[in-house]
XYZ file of C-alpha atoms in Angstrom:
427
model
C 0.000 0.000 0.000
C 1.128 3.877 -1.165
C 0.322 6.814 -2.331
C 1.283 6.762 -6.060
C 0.749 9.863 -7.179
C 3.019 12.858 -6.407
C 3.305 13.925 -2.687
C 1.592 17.544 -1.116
C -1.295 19.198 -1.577
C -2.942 18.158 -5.073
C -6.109 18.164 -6.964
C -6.298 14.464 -7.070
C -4.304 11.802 -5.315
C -3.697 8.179 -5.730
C -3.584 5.333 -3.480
C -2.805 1.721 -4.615
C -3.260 -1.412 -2.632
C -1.865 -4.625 -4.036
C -1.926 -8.483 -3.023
C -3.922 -11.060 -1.330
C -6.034 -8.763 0.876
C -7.064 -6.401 -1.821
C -10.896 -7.588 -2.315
C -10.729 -7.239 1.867
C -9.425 -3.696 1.911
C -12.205 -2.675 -1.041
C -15.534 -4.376 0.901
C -13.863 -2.936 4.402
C -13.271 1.196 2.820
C -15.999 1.087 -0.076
C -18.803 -1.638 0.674
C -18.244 -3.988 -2.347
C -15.746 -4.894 -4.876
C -16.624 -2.408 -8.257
C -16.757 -4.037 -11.816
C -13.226 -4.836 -12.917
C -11.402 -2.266 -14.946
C -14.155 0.362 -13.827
C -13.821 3.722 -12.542
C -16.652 3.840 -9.760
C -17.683 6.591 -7.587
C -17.583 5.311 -4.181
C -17.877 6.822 -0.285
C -14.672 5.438 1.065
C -15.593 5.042 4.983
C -13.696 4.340 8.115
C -14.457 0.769 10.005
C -16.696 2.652 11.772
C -18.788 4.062 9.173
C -17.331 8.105 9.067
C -16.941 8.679 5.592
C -13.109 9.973 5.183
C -14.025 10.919 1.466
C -15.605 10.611 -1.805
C -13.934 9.408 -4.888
C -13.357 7.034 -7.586
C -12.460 3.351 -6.855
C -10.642 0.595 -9.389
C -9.996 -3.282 -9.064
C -7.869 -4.432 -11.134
C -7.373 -8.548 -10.938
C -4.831 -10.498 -10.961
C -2.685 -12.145 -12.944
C -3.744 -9.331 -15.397
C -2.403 -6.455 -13.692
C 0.606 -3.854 -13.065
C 2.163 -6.409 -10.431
C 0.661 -10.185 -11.398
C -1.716 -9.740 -8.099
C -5.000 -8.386 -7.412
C -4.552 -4.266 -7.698
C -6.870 -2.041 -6.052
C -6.528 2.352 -6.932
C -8.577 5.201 -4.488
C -8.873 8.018 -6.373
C -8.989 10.977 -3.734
C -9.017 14.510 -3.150
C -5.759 15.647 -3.013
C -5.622 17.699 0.288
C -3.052 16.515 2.705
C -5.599 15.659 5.707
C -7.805 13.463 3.781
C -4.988 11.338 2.298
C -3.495 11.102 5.871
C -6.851 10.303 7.439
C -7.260 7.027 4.392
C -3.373 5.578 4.913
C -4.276 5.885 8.464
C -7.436 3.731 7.884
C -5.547 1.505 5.958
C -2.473 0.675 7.853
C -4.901 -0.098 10.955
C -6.573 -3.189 8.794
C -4.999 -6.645 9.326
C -2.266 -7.657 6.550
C -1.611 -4.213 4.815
C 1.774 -2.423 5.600
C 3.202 0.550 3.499
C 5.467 -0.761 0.600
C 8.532 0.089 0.270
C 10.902 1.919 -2.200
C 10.622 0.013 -6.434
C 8.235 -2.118 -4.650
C 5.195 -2.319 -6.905
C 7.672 -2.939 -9.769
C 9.525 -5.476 -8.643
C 6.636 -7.643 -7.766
C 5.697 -7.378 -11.885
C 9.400 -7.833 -12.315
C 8.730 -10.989 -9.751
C 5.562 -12.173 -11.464
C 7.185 -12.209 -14.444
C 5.319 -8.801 -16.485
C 8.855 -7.072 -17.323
C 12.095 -8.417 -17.648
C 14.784 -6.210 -15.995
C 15.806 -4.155 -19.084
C 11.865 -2.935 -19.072
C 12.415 -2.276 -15.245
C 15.188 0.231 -16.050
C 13.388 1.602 -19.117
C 10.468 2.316 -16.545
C 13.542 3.906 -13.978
C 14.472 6.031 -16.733
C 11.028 6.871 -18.007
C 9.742 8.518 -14.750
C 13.382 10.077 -14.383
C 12.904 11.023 -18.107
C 12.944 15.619 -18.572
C 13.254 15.559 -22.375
C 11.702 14.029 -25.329
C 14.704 12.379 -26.578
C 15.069 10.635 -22.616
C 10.913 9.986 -22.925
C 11.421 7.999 -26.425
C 14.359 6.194 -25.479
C 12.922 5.510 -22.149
C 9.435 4.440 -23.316
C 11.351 2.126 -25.759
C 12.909 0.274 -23.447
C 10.059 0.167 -20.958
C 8.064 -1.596 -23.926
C 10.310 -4.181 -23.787
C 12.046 -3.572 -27.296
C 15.857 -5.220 -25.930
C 14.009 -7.595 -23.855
C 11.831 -8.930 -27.520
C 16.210 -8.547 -29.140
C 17.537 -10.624 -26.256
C 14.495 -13.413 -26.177
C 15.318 -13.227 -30.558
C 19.194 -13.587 -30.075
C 18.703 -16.385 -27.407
C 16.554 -18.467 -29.568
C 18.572 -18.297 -32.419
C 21.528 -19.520 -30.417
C 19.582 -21.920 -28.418
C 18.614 -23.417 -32.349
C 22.015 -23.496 -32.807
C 23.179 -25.462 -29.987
C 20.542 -27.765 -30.827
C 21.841 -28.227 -34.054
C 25.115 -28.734 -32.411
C 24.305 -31.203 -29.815
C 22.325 -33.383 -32.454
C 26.093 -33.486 -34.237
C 27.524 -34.488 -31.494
C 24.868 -37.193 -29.866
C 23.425 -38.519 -33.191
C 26.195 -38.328 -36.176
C 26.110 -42.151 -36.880
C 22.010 -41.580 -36.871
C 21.165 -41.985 -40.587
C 18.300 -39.207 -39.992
C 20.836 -36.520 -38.877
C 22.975 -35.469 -41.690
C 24.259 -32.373 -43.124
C 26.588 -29.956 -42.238
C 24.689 -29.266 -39.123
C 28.399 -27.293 -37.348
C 28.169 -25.172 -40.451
C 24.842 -24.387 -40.227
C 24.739 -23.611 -36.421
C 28.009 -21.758 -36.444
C 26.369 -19.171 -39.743
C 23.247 -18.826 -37.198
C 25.472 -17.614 -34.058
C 27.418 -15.876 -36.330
C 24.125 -13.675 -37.392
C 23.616 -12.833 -33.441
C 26.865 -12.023 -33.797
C 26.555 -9.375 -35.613
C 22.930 -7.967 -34.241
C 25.054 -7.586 -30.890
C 27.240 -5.942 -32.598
C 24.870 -3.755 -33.406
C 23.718 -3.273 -29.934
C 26.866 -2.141 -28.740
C 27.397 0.631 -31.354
C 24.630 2.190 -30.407
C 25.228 2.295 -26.611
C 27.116 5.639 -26.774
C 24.462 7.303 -27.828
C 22.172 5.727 -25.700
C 23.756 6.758 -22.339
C 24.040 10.121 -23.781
C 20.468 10.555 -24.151
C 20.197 8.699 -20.520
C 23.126 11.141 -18.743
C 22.806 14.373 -21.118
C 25.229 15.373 -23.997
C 27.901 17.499 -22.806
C 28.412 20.643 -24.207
C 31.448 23.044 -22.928
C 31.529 26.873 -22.603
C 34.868 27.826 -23.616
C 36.995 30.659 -24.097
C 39.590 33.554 -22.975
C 38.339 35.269 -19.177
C 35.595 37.582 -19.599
C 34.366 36.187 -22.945
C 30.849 36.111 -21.548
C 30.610 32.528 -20.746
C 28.843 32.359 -17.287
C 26.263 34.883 -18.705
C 25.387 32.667 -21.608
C 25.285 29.953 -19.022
C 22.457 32.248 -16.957
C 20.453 33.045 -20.419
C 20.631 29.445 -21.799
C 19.306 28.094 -18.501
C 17.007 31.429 -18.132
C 18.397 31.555 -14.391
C 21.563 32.648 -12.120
C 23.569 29.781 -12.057
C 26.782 31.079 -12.277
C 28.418 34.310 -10.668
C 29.237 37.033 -13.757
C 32.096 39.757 -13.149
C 33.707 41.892 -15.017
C 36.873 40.677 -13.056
C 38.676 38.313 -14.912
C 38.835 34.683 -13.359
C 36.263 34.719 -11.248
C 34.895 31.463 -12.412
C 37.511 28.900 -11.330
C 36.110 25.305 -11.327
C 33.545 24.452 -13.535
C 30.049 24.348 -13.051
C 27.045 22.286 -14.411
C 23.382 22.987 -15.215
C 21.537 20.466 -16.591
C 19.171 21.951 -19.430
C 16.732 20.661 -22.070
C 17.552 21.903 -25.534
C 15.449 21.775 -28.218
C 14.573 17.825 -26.254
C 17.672 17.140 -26.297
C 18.956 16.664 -22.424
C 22.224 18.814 -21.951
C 24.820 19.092 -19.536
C 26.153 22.715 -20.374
C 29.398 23.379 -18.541
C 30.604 26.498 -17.483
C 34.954 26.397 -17.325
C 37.483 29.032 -16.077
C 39.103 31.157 -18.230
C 41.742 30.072 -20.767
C 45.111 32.150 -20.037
C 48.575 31.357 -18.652
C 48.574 32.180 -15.208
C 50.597 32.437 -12.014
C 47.809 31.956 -9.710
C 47.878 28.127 -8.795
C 44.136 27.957 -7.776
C 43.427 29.436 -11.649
C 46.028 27.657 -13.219
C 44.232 24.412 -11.580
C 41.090 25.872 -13.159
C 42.251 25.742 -16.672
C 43.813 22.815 -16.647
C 40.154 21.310 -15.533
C 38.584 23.756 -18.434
C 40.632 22.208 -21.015
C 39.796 18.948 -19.788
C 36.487 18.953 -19.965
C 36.939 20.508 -23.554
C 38.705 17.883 -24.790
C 35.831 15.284 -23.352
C 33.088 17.166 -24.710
C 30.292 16.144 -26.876
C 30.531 20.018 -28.162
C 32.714 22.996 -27.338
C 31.373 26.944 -27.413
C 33.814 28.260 -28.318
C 33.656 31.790 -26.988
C 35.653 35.604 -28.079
C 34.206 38.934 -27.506
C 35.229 42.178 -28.274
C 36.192 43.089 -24.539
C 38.284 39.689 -23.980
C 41.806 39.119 -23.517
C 43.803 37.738 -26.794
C 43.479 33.506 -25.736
C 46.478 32.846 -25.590
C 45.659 28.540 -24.750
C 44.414 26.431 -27.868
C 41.403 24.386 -27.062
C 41.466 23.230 -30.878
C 39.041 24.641 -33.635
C 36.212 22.202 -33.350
C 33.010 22.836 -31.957
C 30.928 26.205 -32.565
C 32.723 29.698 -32.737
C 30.644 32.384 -30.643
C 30.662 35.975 -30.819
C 29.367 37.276 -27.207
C 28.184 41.019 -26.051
C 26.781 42.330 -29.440
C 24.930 44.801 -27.043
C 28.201 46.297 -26.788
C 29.094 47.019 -29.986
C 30.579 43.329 -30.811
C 30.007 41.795 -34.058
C 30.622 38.095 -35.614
C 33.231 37.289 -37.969
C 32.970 34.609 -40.843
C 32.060 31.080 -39.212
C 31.101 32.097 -35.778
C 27.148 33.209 -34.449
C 26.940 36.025 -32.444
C 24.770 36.388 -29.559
C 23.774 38.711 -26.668
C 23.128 37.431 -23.301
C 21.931 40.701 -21.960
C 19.130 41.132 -24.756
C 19.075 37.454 -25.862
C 19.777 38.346 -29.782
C 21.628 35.315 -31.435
C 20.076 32.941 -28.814
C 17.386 30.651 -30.716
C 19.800 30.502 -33.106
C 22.478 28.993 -31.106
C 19.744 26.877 -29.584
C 19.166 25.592 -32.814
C 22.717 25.133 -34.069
C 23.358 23.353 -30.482
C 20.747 21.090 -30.938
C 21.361 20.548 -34.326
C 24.808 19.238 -33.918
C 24.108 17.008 -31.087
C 20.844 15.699 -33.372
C 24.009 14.357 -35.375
C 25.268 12.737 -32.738
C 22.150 10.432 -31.744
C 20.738 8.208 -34.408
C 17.235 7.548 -36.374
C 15.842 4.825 -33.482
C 16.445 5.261 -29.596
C 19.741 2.797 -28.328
C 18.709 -0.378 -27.387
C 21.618 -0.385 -24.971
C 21.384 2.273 -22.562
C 23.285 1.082 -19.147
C 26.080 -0.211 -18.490
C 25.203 -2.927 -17.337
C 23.399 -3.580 -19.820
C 25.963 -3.161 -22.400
C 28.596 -5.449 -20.331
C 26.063 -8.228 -20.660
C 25.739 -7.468 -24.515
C 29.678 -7.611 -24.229
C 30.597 -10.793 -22.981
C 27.710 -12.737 -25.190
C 29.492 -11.057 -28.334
C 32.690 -12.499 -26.786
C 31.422 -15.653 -26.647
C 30.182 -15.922 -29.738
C 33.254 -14.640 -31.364
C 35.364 -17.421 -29.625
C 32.502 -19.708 -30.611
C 32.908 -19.407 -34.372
C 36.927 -18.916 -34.494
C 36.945 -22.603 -33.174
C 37.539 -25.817 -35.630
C 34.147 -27.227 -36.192
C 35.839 -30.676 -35.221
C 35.468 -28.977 -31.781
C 31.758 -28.943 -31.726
C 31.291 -29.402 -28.118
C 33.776 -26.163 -27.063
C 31.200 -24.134 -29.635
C 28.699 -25.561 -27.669
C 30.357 -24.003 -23.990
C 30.966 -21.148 -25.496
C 26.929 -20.465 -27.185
C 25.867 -21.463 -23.672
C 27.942 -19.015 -22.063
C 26.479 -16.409 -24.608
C 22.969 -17.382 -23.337
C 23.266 -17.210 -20.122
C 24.904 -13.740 -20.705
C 21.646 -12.567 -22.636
C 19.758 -14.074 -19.754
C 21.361 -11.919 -16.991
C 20.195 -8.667 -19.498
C 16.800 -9.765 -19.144
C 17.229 -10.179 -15.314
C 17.004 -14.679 -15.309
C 20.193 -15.623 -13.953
C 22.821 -13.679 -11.370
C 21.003 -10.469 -11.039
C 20.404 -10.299 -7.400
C 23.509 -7.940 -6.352
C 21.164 -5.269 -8.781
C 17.739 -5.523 -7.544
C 18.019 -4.020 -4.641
C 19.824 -0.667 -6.017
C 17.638 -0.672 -8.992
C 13.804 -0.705 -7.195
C 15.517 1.601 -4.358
C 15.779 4.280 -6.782
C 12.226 4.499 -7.349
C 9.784 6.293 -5.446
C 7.802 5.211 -2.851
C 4.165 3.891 -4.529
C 5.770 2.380 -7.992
């Protein structure tokens, strides 16, 4: 039992009930079970027959249901003092006790309604700020790698069938054929749909962590004040003193739905001062990690005299004071926000470049490792002499019991726990 819906004072809230005592908990608060699947506008009453509120119930049964078990919903008013008055109701009736953290999701992880890549598409979904993150997350939540891993197993479960019959059955005058070749060209197809996979995870935990894109440039350039406009607040201090920004700093933005990390670096100059000099050696760092550099002049800034390389976009700042672009660079104002859409546009048009036509199918590490070692497997698998059909046997099985740790079959205990405490409270 939780409140699923968001916390504080609300027009609606949300409270979901699931397992054995279900049916119990809806005759006990709202005098019968309703119709399955069926809103129904119920008095929801105390055991002793106060009526705490009036709203909408839903009964959802199991095994057809979010969790595998029978699913109840109390759709409430939203005001704190009725929602504590009904999860003080609740608590007080025999077998109900607040869930925990994830815990909703990993009993339908338990019952067997999403494999553990659809978990963590579900993690990232309601973690999700942009519409690249929503796509990729609701992706993966639909079980798209789970339907590639189930495809890739099967396929290399054929194979090892194909395998085994060569070795068990070779004197068998119904088994003939080149039955190594053929199950060695099958694993080598998985082989290269993992392959696949892999490429794409890059760009996948991009879109999961936010492309990184670097403000650059000599001190005073205007760098923290395009920080402030692009993420229309004050996140960074602006001076006319040169160096006063001397570590970088981070604001999280979403561009064009594209999720950025925009980082804000200390001036590039020589200097003497050991704290500043630390700070440019950190700027140029993180420039030369970057998905995308700014690269940053205006007509006010000291000649830079420290080459961050000639990639990226060239930026004229301050045109409110007179400034103007050159050939190959945008200018932009951060006091009257000239230049900015465009820059927005550029920005997200370059990382666009970056991502790819479909959402990653690998998006975690973890993820990708197990992608990892069943492509290594397989790559052993089909270097071996086909004489050696049972060591291309090991080696397929290893790659299936790889794909089956993606999915969240085998050795995937040490995760679980991290994974559903990361959700909230009432998923």
């Amino acid at each position: 039992m939780a409140l699923s819906s968001g916390a504080g004072r609300a027009g609606v809230a949300v409270v979901r009930v699931s397992g054995e005592r279900v049916r119990f908990v809806i005759e006990t608060i709202a005098g019968s079970v309703p119709e399955a699947r069926k809103a129904t506008y119920r008095a929801l009453h105390d055991p002793a027959g106060a009526i705490i509120d009036h709203g909408l119930v839903l009964f959802f049964p199991g095994p057809a249901s979010f969790t595998g078990e029978d699913v109840a919903e109390f759709h409430i008013h939203g005001s704190r003092a009725v929602l504590s008055r009904l999860l003080s109701v609740l608590t007080t009736l025999p077998g109900l006790r607040l869930a925990e953290a994830g815990e909703f999701t990993r009993r339908a992880f338990e019952a067997g309604k999403l494999d553990l890549a659809a978990v963590e598409g579900l993690a990232d979904l309601i973690d999700s700020e942009t519409e690249w993150q929503r796509k990729q997350a609701l992706r993966q939540m639909e079980g798209a790698l789970g339907q590639a891993a189930a495809e890739w197993r099967h396929a290399l479960v054929k194979a090892m069938v194909l395998l085994e019959a060569e070795i068990d059955f070779s004197d068998e005058s119904d088994v003939g054929g080149p039955l190594i070749a053929e199950a060695v060209s099958g694993a080598q197809g998985v082989l290269g749909s993992l392959r696949v996979a892999l490429g794409s995870f890059l760009a996948g935990e991009r879109v999961r962590e936010g492309f990184v894109v670097v403000l650059a440039g000599p001190p005073n350039a205007g760098k923290s004040s395009l920080l402030n406009a692009l993420a229309r607040r004050d996140v960074a201090i602006v001076s006319p003193i040169a160096g006063t920004t001397r570590d970088t700093i981070e604001v999280r933005l979403d561009l064009g739905g594209i999720p950025v990390v925009l980082v804000d670096t200390a001036g590039l100059r020589e200097s003497g001062d050991e704290i500043e000099a630390e700070g440019v050696r950190r700027a140029r760092q993180r420039a030369a990690h970057a998905d995308l550099v700014l690269r940053l002049r205006s007509p006010d800034s000291e000649p830079e005299q420290t080459d961050i390389g000639t990639t990226g976009i060239a930026v004229a700042t301050k045109l409110d004071l007179g400034g103007s672009a050159h050939p190959g660079e945008i200018g932009v104002s951060a006091m009257s926000g000239a230049g900015l859409p465009d820059l927005i546009e550029l920005i997200a048009s370059r990382l666009g470049e970056l991502g790819q036509a479909e959402p990653a199918l690998v998006t975690r590490e973890r993820q990708r490792v197990a992608v990892a070692d069943a492509a290594a497997a397989i790559e052993r698998a089909v270097t071996l002499p086909h004489e050696q059909a049972e060591l291309i046997a090991e080696e397929l099985r290893l790659a299936v019991r790889a794909l089956e740790r993606l999915i969240g079959k085998v050795d995937v205990e040490d995760v679980l726990d991290s994974l559903f405490s990361g959700f909230c409270i009432g998923k």
